[in-house]
Tab-separated table of C-alpha atoms in Angstrom:
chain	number	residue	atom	x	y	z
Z	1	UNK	CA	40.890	142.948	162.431
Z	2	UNK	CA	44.335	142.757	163.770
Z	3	UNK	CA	46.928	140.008	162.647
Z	4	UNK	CA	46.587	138.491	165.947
Z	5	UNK	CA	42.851	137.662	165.517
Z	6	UNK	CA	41.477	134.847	163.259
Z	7	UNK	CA	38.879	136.220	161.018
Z	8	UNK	CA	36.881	132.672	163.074
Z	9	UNK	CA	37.161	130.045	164.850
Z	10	UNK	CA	35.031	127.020	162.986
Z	11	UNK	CA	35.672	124.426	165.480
Z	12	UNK	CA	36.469	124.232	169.176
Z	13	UNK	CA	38.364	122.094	171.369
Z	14	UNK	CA	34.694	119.757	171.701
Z	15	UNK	CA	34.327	119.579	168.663
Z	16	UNK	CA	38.011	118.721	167.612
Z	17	UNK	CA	37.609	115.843	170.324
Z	18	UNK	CA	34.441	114.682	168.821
Z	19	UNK	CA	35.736	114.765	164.759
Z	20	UNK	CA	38.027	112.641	166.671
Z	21	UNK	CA	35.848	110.029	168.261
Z	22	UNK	CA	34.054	109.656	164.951
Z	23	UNK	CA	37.040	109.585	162.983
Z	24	UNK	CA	38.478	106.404	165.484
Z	25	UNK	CA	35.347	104.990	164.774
Z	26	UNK	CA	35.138	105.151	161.249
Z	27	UNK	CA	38.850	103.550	161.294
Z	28	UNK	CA	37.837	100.471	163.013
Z	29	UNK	CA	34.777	100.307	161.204
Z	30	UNK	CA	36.343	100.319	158.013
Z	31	UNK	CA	38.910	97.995	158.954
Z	32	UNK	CA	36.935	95.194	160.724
Z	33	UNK	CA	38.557	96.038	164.312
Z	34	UNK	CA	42.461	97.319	164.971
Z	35	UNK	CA	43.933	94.193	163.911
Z	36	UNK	CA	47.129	94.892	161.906
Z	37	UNK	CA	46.645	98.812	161.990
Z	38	UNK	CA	48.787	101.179	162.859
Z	39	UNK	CA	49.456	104.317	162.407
Z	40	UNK	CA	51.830	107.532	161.483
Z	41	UNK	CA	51.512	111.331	162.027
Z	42	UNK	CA	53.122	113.644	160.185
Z	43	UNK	CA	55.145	116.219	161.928
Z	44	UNK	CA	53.813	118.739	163.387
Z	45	UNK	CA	50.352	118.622	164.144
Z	46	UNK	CA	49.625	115.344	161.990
Z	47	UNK	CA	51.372	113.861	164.996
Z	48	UNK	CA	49.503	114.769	167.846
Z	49	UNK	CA	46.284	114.051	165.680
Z	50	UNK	CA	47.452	110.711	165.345
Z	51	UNK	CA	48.368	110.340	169.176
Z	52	UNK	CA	45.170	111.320	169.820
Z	53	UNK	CA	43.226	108.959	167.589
Z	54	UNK	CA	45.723	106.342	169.247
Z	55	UNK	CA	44.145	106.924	172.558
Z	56	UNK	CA	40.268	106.916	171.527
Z	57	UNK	CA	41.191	103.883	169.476
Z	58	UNK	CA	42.721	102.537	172.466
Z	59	UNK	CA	39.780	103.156	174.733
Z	60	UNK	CA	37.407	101.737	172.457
Z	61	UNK	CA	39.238	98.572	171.367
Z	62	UNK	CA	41.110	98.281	174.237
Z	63	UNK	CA	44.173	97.878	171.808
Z	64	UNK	CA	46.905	100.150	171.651
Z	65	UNK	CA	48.081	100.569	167.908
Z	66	UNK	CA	51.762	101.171	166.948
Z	67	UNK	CA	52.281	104.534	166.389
Z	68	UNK	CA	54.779	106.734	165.189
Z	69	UNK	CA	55.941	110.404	163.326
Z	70	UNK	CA	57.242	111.182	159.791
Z	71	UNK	CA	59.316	113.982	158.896
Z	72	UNK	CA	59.113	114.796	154.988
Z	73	UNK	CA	61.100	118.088	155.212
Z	74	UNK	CA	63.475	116.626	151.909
Z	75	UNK	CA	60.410	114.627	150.638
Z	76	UNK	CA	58.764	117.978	149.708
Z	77	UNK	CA	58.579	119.276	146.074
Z	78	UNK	CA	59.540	122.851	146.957
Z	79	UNK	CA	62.654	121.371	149.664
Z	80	UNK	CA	64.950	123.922	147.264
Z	81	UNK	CA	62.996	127.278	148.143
Z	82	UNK	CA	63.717	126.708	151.882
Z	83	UNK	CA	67.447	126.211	152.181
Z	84	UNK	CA	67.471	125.550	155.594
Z	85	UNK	CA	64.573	123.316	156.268
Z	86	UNK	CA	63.465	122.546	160.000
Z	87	UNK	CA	64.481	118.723	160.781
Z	88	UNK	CA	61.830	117.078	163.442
Z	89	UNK	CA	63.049	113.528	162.519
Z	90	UNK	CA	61.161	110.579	161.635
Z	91	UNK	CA	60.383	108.162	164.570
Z	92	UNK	CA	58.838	104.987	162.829
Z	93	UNK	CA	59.899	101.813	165.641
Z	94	UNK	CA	57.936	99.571	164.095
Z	95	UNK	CA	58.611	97.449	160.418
Z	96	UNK	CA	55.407	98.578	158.578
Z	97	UNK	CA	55.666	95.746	155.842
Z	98	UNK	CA	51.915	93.961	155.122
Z	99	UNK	CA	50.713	96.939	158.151
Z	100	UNK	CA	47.652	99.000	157.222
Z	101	UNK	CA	48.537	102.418	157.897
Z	102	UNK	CA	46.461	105.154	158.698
Z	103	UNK	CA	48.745	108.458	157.680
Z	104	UNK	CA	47.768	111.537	159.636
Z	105	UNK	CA	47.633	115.125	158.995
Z	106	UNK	CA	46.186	118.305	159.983
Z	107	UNK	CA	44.881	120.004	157.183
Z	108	UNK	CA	44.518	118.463	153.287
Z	109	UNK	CA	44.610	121.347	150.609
Z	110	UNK	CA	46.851	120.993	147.610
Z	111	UNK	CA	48.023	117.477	148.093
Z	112	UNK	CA	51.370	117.957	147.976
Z	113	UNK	CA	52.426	117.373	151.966
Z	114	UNK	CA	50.178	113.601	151.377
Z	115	UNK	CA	52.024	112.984	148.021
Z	116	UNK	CA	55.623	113.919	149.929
Z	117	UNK	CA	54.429	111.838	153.513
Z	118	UNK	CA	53.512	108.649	150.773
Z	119	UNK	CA	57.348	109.055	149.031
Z	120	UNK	CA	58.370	108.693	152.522
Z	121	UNK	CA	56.591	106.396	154.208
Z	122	UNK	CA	57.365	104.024	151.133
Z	123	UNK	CA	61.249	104.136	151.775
Z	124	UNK	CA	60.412	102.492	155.345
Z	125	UNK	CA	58.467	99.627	153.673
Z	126	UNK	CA	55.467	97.941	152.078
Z	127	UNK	CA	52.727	98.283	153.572
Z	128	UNK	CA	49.274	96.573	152.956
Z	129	UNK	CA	47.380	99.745	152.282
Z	130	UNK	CA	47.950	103.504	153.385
Z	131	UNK	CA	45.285	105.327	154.430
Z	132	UNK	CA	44.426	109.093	155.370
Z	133	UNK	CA	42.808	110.770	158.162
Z	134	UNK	CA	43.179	115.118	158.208
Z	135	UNK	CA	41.388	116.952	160.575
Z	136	UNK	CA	40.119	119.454	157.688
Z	137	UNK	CA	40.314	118.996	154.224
Z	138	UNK	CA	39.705	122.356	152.644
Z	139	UNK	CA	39.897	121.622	148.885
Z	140	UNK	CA	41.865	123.220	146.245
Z	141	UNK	CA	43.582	119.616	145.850
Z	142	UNK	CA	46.643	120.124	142.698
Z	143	UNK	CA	47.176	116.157	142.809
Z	144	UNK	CA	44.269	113.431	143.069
Z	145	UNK	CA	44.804	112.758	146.432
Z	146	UNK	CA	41.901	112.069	148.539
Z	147	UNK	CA	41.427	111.377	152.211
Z	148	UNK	CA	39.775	108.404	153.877
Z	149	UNK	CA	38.595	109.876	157.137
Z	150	UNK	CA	37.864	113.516	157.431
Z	151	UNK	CA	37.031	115.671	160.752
Z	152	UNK	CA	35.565	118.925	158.867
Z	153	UNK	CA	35.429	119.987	155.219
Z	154	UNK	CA	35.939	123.669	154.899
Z	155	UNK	CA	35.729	125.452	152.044
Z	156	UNK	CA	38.108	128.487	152.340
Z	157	UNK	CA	39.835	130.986	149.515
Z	158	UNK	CA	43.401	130.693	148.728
Z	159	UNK	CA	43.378	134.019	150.477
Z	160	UNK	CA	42.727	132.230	153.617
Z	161	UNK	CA	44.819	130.420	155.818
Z	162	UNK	CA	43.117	127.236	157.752
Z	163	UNK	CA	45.101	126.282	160.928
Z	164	UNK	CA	44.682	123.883	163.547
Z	165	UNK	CA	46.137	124.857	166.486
Z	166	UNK	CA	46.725	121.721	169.405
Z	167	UNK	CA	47.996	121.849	172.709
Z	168	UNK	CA	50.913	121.943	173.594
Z	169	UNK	CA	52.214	122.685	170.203
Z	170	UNK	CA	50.038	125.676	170.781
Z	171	UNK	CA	48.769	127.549	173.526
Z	172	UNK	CA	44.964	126.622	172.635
Z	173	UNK	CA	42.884	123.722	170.258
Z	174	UNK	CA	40.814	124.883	167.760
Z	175	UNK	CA	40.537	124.875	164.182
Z	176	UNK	CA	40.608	128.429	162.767
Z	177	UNK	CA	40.447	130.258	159.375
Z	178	UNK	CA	42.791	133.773	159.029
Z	179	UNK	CA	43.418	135.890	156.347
Z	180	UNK	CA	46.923	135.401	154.916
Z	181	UNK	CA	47.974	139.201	154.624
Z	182	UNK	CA	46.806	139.720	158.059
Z	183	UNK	CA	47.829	136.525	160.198
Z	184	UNK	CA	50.868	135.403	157.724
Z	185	UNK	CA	50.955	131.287	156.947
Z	186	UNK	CA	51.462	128.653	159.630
């Protein structure tokens, strides 16, 4: 296996969509419709994910929530290893005081991204209740941090690396699982 080939691919572009649909619903389910939701991605990929649930929320509703990105590159707990961290900005134009928000990721494992993106999203306000939606949640949690809404659980080795790739962040959309020595960490 060369480090330019995932050791699989687990789900697909379908079945990203569809993790999604059910995921939208489960939101609005849970909530009694999209009244005073909204909702935040973290950056990268959490951000897209969260654009995405926008729109299926959107077309099922017919409600367009408030969205928006957090950045929680000096939020992080190991900020000091990386001495020049990558600055995406946060992008939050909405006051998210007495708001339910539904935080967004990519992939849950240690905890430690959630427990950074709650620090952060606190300094912007008070909201009613935070939730979490993740594409995967692969385990190996460090903190008790648990998500709400979940596309996929995969259980994978701390020798494995779980990425979600999403266009146009990426040149395909799929959730795949890689070795670390062989495809290095996302």
């Amino acid at each position: 296996m060369s480090a330019t080939t995932p050791k699989a691919q687990i789900m697909d572009q379908k079945a990203m969509q569809r993790a999604v649909t059910r995921i939208a619903h489960e939101i609005l389910e849970a909530n009694g419709g999209a009244d005073n939701l909204a909702i935040v991605g973290i950056v990268r990929r959490g951000v897209t994910l969260a654009e995405m649930l926008a729109d299926e929320i959107q077309k099922i509703e017919g409600v367009r929530l408030p969205s928006g990105s957090l950045d929680i590159s000096f939020y992080r707990d190991d900020v000091m290893r990386n001495i020049q961290p990558v600055l995406h900005g946060t992008n939050i134009p909405f006051d998210i005081n007495g708001l339910d928000i539904v935080l967004v990721d990519d992939v849950l494992f240690t905890g430690r991204t959630v427990r950074s993106a709650l620090d952060a999203l606190i300094d912007y306000g008070r909201p009613s209740t935070i939730q979490l939606a993740v594409m995967i949640d692969r385990g190996h949690r460090e903190l008790p941090i648990r998500a709400d809404y979940v596309g996929k659980n995969v259980p994978s080795s701390h020798e494995e690396d779980v990425r979600v790739c999403i266009e146009p962040l990426d040149d395909h959309t799929a959730v795949e699982i890689w070795d670390i020595q062989e495809g290095g960490a996302n």
